[in-house]
Short mmCIF file of C-alpha atoms and ligand atoms in Angstrom, two decimals:
data_model
loop_
_atom_site.label_atom_id
_atom_site.label_comp_id
_atom_site.label_asym_id
_atom_site.label_seq_id
_atom_site.Cartn_x
_atom_site.Cartn_y
_atom_site.Cartn_z
CA UNK A 494 -1.16 -2.32 -8.24
CA UNK A 495 -0.97 -4.49 -11.34
CA UNK A 496 -1.37 -8.19 -11.93
CA UNK A 497 0.85 -9.03 -14.85
CA UNK A 498 0.30 -11.99 -17.17
CA UNK A 499 3.32 -14.12 -18.17
CA UNK A 500 3.52 -12.30 -21.49
CA UNK A 501 3.50 -8.93 -19.76
CA UNK A 502 6.15 -10.17 -17.35
CA UNK A 503 8.35 -11.20 -20.25
CA UNK A 504 7.81 -7.86 -21.97
CA UNK A 505 8.72 -6.07 -18.77
CA UNK A 506 11.88 -8.13 -18.42
CA UNK A 507 12.85 -7.34 -21.99
CA UNK A 508 12.46 -3.63 -21.36
CA UNK A 509 15.19 -4.02 -18.76
CA UNK A 510 17.88 -3.16 -21.23
CA UNK A 511 17.83 0.53 -20.41
CA UNK A 512 21.37 1.64 -20.97
CA UNK A 513 23.09 4.72 -22.29
CA UNK A 514 23.59 5.05 -26.02
CA UNK A 515 26.88 3.37 -26.89
CA UNK A 516 27.90 6.19 -29.25
CA UNK A 517 31.20 7.60 -27.99
CA UNK A 518 30.41 6.07 -24.59
CA UNK A 519 34.00 5.19 -23.73
CA UNK A 520 35.24 8.65 -24.72
CA UNK A 521 32.58 10.26 -22.52
CA UNK A 522 33.50 8.00 -19.61
CA UNK A 523 37.17 8.91 -20.04
CA UNK A 524 36.36 12.62 -20.17
CA UNK A 525 34.26 12.40 -17.00
CA UNK A 526 37.02 10.55 -15.16
CA UNK A 527 39.60 13.13 -16.27
CA UNK A 528 37.35 16.05 -15.23
CA UNK A 529 36.78 14.41 -11.86
CA UNK A 530 40.52 14.47 -11.18
CA UNK A 531 41.00 18.02 -12.46
CA UNK A 532 38.14 19.35 -10.33
CA UNK A 533 38.69 17.13 -7.27
CA UNK A 534 35.13 15.85 -7.72
CA UNK A 535 33.52 12.68 -6.42
CA UNK A 536 30.64 10.80 -8.07
CA UNK A 537 28.15 9.15 -5.71
CA UNK A 538 25.73 6.77 -7.44
CA UNK A 539 22.67 4.92 -6.24
CA UNK A 540 22.25 1.23 -7.15
CA UNK A 541 19.41 2.16 -9.53
CA UNK A 542 21.76 4.03 -11.87
CA UNK A 543 22.61 2.71 -15.32
CA UNK A 544 25.64 0.38 -15.57
CA UNK A 545 27.65 2.96 -17.52
CA UNK A 546 27.45 5.21 -14.47
CA UNK A 547 27.91 2.56 -11.79
CA UNK A 548 30.76 0.77 -13.55
CA UNK A 549 32.30 3.57 -15.63
CA UNK A 550 32.41 6.68 -13.46
CA UNK A 551 31.09 6.19 -9.89
CA UNK A 552 33.42 6.43 -6.91
CA UNK A 553 30.81 5.05 -4.51
CA UNK A 554 27.72 2.98 -5.27
CA UNK A 555 25.22 2.25 -2.53
CA UNK A 556 21.83 2.71 -0.89
CA UNK A 557 20.54 5.98 0.59
CA UNK A 558 22.23 5.42 3.94
CA UNK A 559 25.60 4.42 2.43
CA UNK A 560 25.54 7.43 0.13
CA UNK A 561 24.69 9.88 2.90
CA UNK A 562 27.65 8.50 4.88
CA UNK A 563 29.93 8.73 1.82
CA UNK A 564 28.79 12.33 1.30
CA UNK A 565 29.67 13.12 4.90
CA UNK A 566 33.16 11.60 4.63
CA UNK A 567 34.27 12.86 1.24
CA UNK A 568 37.23 15.18 0.93
CA UNK A 569 36.30 16.16 -2.62
CA UNK A 570 35.43 19.80 -3.36
CA UNK A 571 32.61 18.93 -5.73
CA UNK A 572 29.96 16.22 -5.24
CA UNK A 573 28.19 14.96 -8.35
CA UNK A 574 25.12 13.02 -7.28
CA UNK A 575 23.97 10.35 -9.71
CA UNK A 576 20.70 9.63 -7.97
CA UNK A 577 17.58 11.67 -7.24
CA UNK A 578 16.87 15.08 -5.80
CA UNK A 579 16.33 14.15 -2.16
CA UNK A 580 19.65 12.26 -2.12
CA UNK A 581 21.57 15.21 -3.57
CA UNK A 582 19.83 17.53 -1.07
CA UNK A 583 20.88 15.22 1.76
CA UNK A 584 24.49 15.42 0.54
CA UNK A 585 24.21 19.24 0.57
CA UNK A 586 22.68 19.31 4.07
CA UNK A 587 25.60 17.22 5.32
CA UNK A 588 28.16 19.31 3.37
CA UNK A 589 26.81 22.86 3.37
CA UNK A 590 30.13 24.34 2.25
CA UNK A 591 30.61 22.05 -0.75
CA UNK A 592 29.13 22.34 -4.20
CA UNK A 593 26.64 19.53 -4.92
CA UNK A 594 25.33 18.99 -8.41
CA UNK A 595 22.54 16.76 -9.69
CA UNK A 596 22.77 16.09 -13.45
CA UNK A 597 19.00 16.39 -14.11
CA UNK A 598 16.38 18.66 -12.57
CA UNK A 599 13.79 16.02 -13.49
CA UNK A 600 15.25 13.42 -11.11
CA UNK A 601 12.56 13.61 -8.42
CA UNK A 602 10.72 10.91 -6.48
CA UNK A 603 7.01 10.11 -6.16
CA UNK A 604 7.37 9.81 -2.38
CA UNK A 605 9.17 13.15 -1.97
CA UNK A 606 6.53 14.81 -4.16
CA UNK A 607 3.66 13.52 -2.01
CA UNK A 608 4.19 15.85 0.97
CA UNK A 609 5.11 19.48 1.68
CA UNK A 610 6.49 21.32 4.72
CA UNK A 611 3.01 22.83 5.23
CA UNK A 612 1.53 19.32 5.45
CA UNK A 613 4.05 18.45 8.16
CA UNK A 614 3.22 21.61 10.14
CA UNK A 615 -0.43 20.55 10.08
CA UNK A 616 0.46 17.02 11.24
CA UNK A 617 2.42 18.58 14.11
CA UNK A 618 -0.71 20.46 15.22
CA UNK A 619 -2.94 17.40 14.81
CA UNK A 620 -0.62 15.03 16.74
CA UNK A 621 1.20 17.19 19.32
CA UNK A 622 2.39 14.22 21.41
CA UNK A 623 3.83 12.25 18.47
CA UNK A 624 7.37 12.31 17.08
CA UNK A 625 7.46 13.07 13.37
CA UNK A 626 9.75 10.68 11.51
CA UNK A 627 10.55 11.19 7.86
CA UNK A 628 11.80 8.63 5.42
CA UNK A 629 14.90 10.07 3.73
CA UNK A 630 12.82 10.32 0.51
CA UNK A 631 11.59 13.87 1.27
CA UNK A 632 12.71 17.39 0.40
CA UNK A 633 15.00 19.44 2.66
CA UNK A 634 12.03 21.70 3.52
CA UNK A 635 10.11 18.69 4.81
CA UNK A 636 13.09 17.31 6.75
CA UNK A 637 13.43 20.71 8.41
CA UNK A 638 9.99 20.23 10.02
CA UNK A 639 10.64 16.68 11.28
CA UNK A 640 12.20 15.24 14.44
CA UNK A 641 14.15 12.40 12.89
CA UNK A 642 15.02 10.92 9.53
CA UNK A 643 15.32 7.22 8.63
CA UNK A 644 16.26 5.14 5.62
CA UNK A 645 15.04 1.68 4.63
CA UNK A 646 18.27 0.32 6.16
CA UNK A 647 17.65 1.61 9.69
CA UNK A 648 13.95 2.54 10.05
CA UNK A 649 12.86 -0.13 12.60
CA UNK A 650 15.91 0.45 14.80
CA UNK A 651 15.74 4.24 14.78
CA UNK A 652 11.97 4.48 15.25
CA UNK A 653 11.80 1.90 18.01
CA UNK A 654 14.42 3.93 19.92
CA UNK A 655 12.30 7.12 19.90
CA UNK A 656 10.86 7.93 23.34
CA UNK A 657 7.37 8.71 21.98
CA UNK A 658 4.67 6.05 21.97
CA UNK A 659 3.08 7.57 18.86
CA UNK A 660 5.05 8.30 15.70
CA UNK A 661 3.85 10.07 12.56
CA UNK A 662 5.74 8.36 9.73
CA UNK A 663 5.91 10.23 6.41
CA UNK A 664 5.53 9.93 3.48
CA UNK A 665 5.53 6.20 2.56
CA UNK A 666 2.21 4.64 3.55
CA UNK A 667 3.37 1.07 2.92
CA UNK A 668 6.59 1.45 4.83
CA UNK A 669 4.64 2.97 7.73
CA UNK A 670 2.34 -0.06 7.78
CA UNK A 671 5.31 -2.43 7.54
CA UNK A 672 6.90 -0.67 10.51
CA UNK A 673 3.71 -0.86 12.52
CA UNK A 674 3.72 -4.64 11.98
CA UNK A 675 7.29 -4.90 13.26
CA UNK A 676 7.76 -2.52 16.15
CA UNK A 677 5.86 -1.59 19.29
CA UNK A 678 4.71 1.91 18.33
CA UNK A 679 1.46 3.45 17.23
CA UNK A 680 2.19 4.73 13.74
CA UNK A 681 0.24 7.49 12.02
CA UNK A 682 0.40 7.20 8.24
CA UNK A 683 0.69 9.55 5.27
CA UNK A 684 -0.48 8.43 1.83
CA UNK A 685 2.66 8.53 -0.35
CA UNK A 686 3.76 5.52 -2.37
CA UNK A 687 6.72 4.64 -4.58
CA UNK A 688 5.68 4.30 -8.23
CA UNK A 689 8.08 1.39 -8.62
CA UNK A 690 7.48 -0.70 -5.51
CA UNK A 691 3.70 -0.33 -5.49
CA UNK A 692 3.67 -2.47 -8.63
CA UNK A 693 4.81 -5.66 -6.90
CA UNK A 694 2.25 -8.01 -5.37
CA UNK A 695 1.71 -11.58 -4.21
CA UNK A 696 0.41 -12.68 -7.60
CA UNK A 697 3.64 -11.51 -9.22
CA UNK A 698 5.70 -13.56 -6.76
CA UNK A 699 3.47 -16.65 -7.13
CA UNK A 700 3.95 -16.55 -10.88
CA UNK A 701 7.73 -16.53 -10.57
CA UNK A 702 7.75 -19.15 -7.81
CA UNK A 703 5.68 -21.50 -10.01
CA UNK A 704 8.26 -21.20 -12.80
CA UNK A 705 11.52 -21.08 -10.84
CA UNK A 706 12.04 -23.86 -8.26
CA UNK A 707 14.04 -22.96 -5.15
CA UNK A 708 13.42 -19.24 -5.70
CA UNK A 709 13.99 -16.77 -2.85
CA UNK A 710 11.99 -13.57 -3.14
CA UNK A 711 13.57 -10.37 -1.81
CA UNK A 712 11.29 -7.36 -1.41
CA UNK A 713 12.15 -3.73 -0.78
CA UNK A 714 10.66 -2.14 2.36
CA UNK A 715 8.60 0.18 0.13
CA UNK A 716 6.40 -2.73 -1.05
CA UNK A 717 3.01 -3.03 0.60
CA UNK A 718 2.54 -5.28 3.67
CA UNK A 719 0.79 -8.15 1.86
CA UNK A 720 3.63 -8.22 -0.69
CA UNK A 721 6.26 -8.15 2.05
CA UNK A 722 4.45 -11.02 3.76
CA UNK A 723 4.78 -13.13 0.61
CA UNK A 724 8.55 -12.51 0.32
CA UNK A 725 11.40 -14.44 1.96
CA UNK A 726 13.10 -11.28 3.21
CA UNK A 727 12.62 -7.54 3.06
CA UNK A 728 14.79 -4.50 3.63
CA UNK A 729 16.84 -1.86 1.87
CA UNK A 730 18.67 -2.38 -1.41
CA UNK A 731 21.91 -3.01 0.54
CA UNK A 732 20.09 -5.54 2.77
CA UNK A 733 18.98 -7.35 -0.39
CA UNK A 734 22.52 -7.32 -1.77
CA UNK A 735 23.88 -8.69 1.52
CA UNK A 736 21.20 -11.40 1.70
CA UNK A 737 22.22 -12.78 -1.71
CA UNK A 738 25.84 -12.93 -0.55
CA UNK A 739 25.01 -14.66 2.72
CA UNK A 740 22.54 -17.30 1.51
CA UNK A 741 22.65 -20.19 -0.88
CA UNK A 742 19.50 -20.49 -3.00
CA UNK A 743 18.78 -21.77 -6.52
CA UNK A 744 17.63 -18.34 -7.65
CA UNK A 745 16.73 -14.89 -6.32
CA UNK A 746 13.95 -12.54 -7.43
CA UNK A 747 14.66 -8.91 -6.60
CA UNK A 748 11.40 -7.04 -6.00
CA UNK A 749 12.84 -3.60 -6.52
CA UNK A 750 13.94 -1.25 -9.28
CA UNK A 751 15.77 -3.04 -12.08
CA UNK A 752 19.11 -1.31 -11.53
CA UNK A 753 20.04 -3.26 -8.40
CA UNK A 754 20.25 -6.53 -10.35
CA UNK A 755 23.38 -5.67 -12.33
CA UNK A 756 25.32 -4.88 -9.13
CA UNK A 757 24.32 -8.18 -7.55
CA UNK A 758 25.06 -10.12 -10.76
CA UNK A 759 28.50 -8.51 -10.78
CA UNK A 760 29.01 -9.60 -7.14
CA UNK A 761 27.86 -13.16 -7.82
CA UNK A 762 28.16 -14.09 -11.50
CA UNK A 763 27.61 -17.76 -10.55
CA UNK A 764 24.18 -17.10 -8.99
CA UNK A 765 20.85 -16.87 -10.79
CA UNK A 766 19.49 -13.39 -10.20
CA UNK A 767 16.13 -12.28 -11.60
CA UNK A 768 15.73 -8.51 -11.68
CA UNK A 769 12.24 -7.79 -12.98
CA UNK A 770 12.44 -4.54 -14.80
CA UNK A 771 10.38 -2.08 -12.84
CA UNK A 772 11.98 1.15 -13.91
CA UNK A 773 12.16 4.30 -11.78
CA UNK A 774 11.61 7.07 -14.34
CA UNK A 775 13.24 9.57 -12.01
CA UNK A 776 16.45 7.59 -11.47
CA UNK A 777 16.72 6.89 -15.18
CA UNK A 778 16.77 10.65 -15.88
CA UNK A 779 20.47 10.50 -15.05
CA UNK A 780 22.64 9.59 -18.03
CA UNK A 781 26.30 9.69 -18.97
CA UNK A 782 25.50 12.67 -21.22
CA UNK A 783 23.85 14.85 -18.60
CA UNK A 784 26.47 13.81 -16.03
CA UNK A 785 29.19 14.96 -18.43
CA UNK A 786 27.41 18.30 -18.96
CA UNK A 787 26.81 18.73 -15.24
CA UNK A 788 30.42 18.07 -14.36
CA UNK A 789 31.67 20.37 -17.14
CA UNK A 790 29.36 23.28 -16.26
CA UNK A 791 29.11 22.51 -12.51
CA UNK A 792 25.32 22.77 -12.64
CA UNK A 793 22.46 22.23 -11.91
CA UNK A 794 23.63 23.04 -8.41
CA UNK A 795 21.67 22.10 -5.30
CA UNK A 796 20.94 25.26 -3.29
CA UNK A 797 19.20 25.23 0.08
CA UNK A 798 18.95 28.15 2.51
CA UNK A 799 21.25 28.06 5.56
CA UNK A 800 18.16 28.17 7.79
CA UNK A 801 16.67 25.04 6.18
CA UNK A 802 20.02 23.23 6.16
CA UNK A 803 20.50 23.83 9.89
CA UNK A 804 17.02 22.56 10.74
CA UNK A 805 17.04 19.62 8.32
CA UNK A 806 20.44 18.48 9.56
CA UNK A 807 18.99 17.92 13.05
CA UNK A 808 16.76 15.12 11.74
CA UNK A 809 19.73 13.47 10.00
CA UNK A 810 22.01 13.85 13.04
CA UNK A 811 19.33 12.26 15.18
CA UNK A 812 19.13 9.35 12.75
CA UNK A 813 22.89 8.76 13.07
CA UNK A 814 22.71 9.10 16.86
CA UNK A 815 19.86 6.60 17.21
CA UNK A 816 21.37 4.13 14.78
CA UNK A 817 24.33 1.94 15.70
CA UNK A 818 27.59 3.73 16.42
CA UNK A 819 29.05 2.11 13.28
CA UNK A 820 26.36 3.83 11.22
CA UNK A 821 28.32 7.02 11.25
P1 13P B 1841 17.46 2.34 -0.60
O1 13P B 1841 17.95 3.31 0.40
O2 13P B 1841 17.02 1.03 -0.01
O3 13P B 1841 18.45 2.14 -1.70
O4 13P B 1841 16.13 2.93 -1.23
C1 13P B 1841 16.14 4.12 -1.97
C2 13P B 1841 14.98 4.23 -2.83
O5 13P B 1841 14.66 5.25 -3.37
C3 13P B 1841 14.25 3.01 -3.02
O6 13P B 1841 13.28 3.19 -3.92
FE1 SF4 B 1842 11.39 7.41 -5.37
FE2 SF4 B 1842 10.52 4.95 -5.88
FE3 SF4 B 1842 12.17 6.11 -7.59
FE4 SF4 B 1842 13.07 5.32 -5.18
S1 SF4 B 1842 12.32 4.02 -6.83
S2 SF4 B 1842 13.47 7.28 -6.20
S3 SF4 B 1842 11.26 5.72 -3.92
S4 SF4 B 1842 10.08 6.80 -7.10
#
């Protein structure tokens, strides 16, 4: 974790201006929108995408849970996922007969990279009585070895409804510890962290609070427990978006990846939103250019064996079953 000085904070905020090159941007956006119609394609985009993607070409913008539900409901033949690998894999698991493409092979996730299917098999042997719950930020191979999947929008609800007293929660160590503080389960941790959210801390919040009176601090569930404790609310990116809409504060600090801020500013142009620019290098791999190429060539395509899809889908189905009925 880092403790940033005011100067560093300012420099970080200035770096926030990560956008696509403006050269021929409108033409590229028009071409993508035309190709989408010709190919009956849908573009699903996470909140952390660049504005050109969210505003110019996306059909749905949301958090991991929203996007998995949109993937399940789409009638398009082709799904272009402007997000990261595990999200595109989830769309494929839920739509095995559709073509799913992810514009960059480099769009991974530090959490998903922290654990393998072999690691989960070992955990199963070490904790035979425990349920194994995976955060959605894992590969299809890992999901195939787990009992249930969760996202940051439904983790406490889904995990507290599991019959087991002990739950192995992978791979996010901080989220596991946050869950243990909130629900009546014994949680066994893995040691993955998010390279973005591990950078926030109490010092960071104190510094902003001292400069911005009436500030509400919103922290993503992937922040560590002491950081969450110092925030006014915590949850998924959609929870943070909803909180801004439902409350009336002088200003809001979003302790998450910088991309969410532009969506919330668009929702509430009258509110003061501070989106410190912690950049997810994986999410920012996706650009208008590689999305245009991906849609034109219909690749890189997500391919997962039928065996893995069938097993991984069980953990997702269980998540929907244990969540509220309106979560499906
Ligand atoms: P959300 O589902 O809350 O959008 O989180 C996804 C993610 O990768 C956060 O870093
Ligand atoms: Fe993974 Fe963190 Fe990037 Fe989300 S923000 S995709 S959890 S590395």
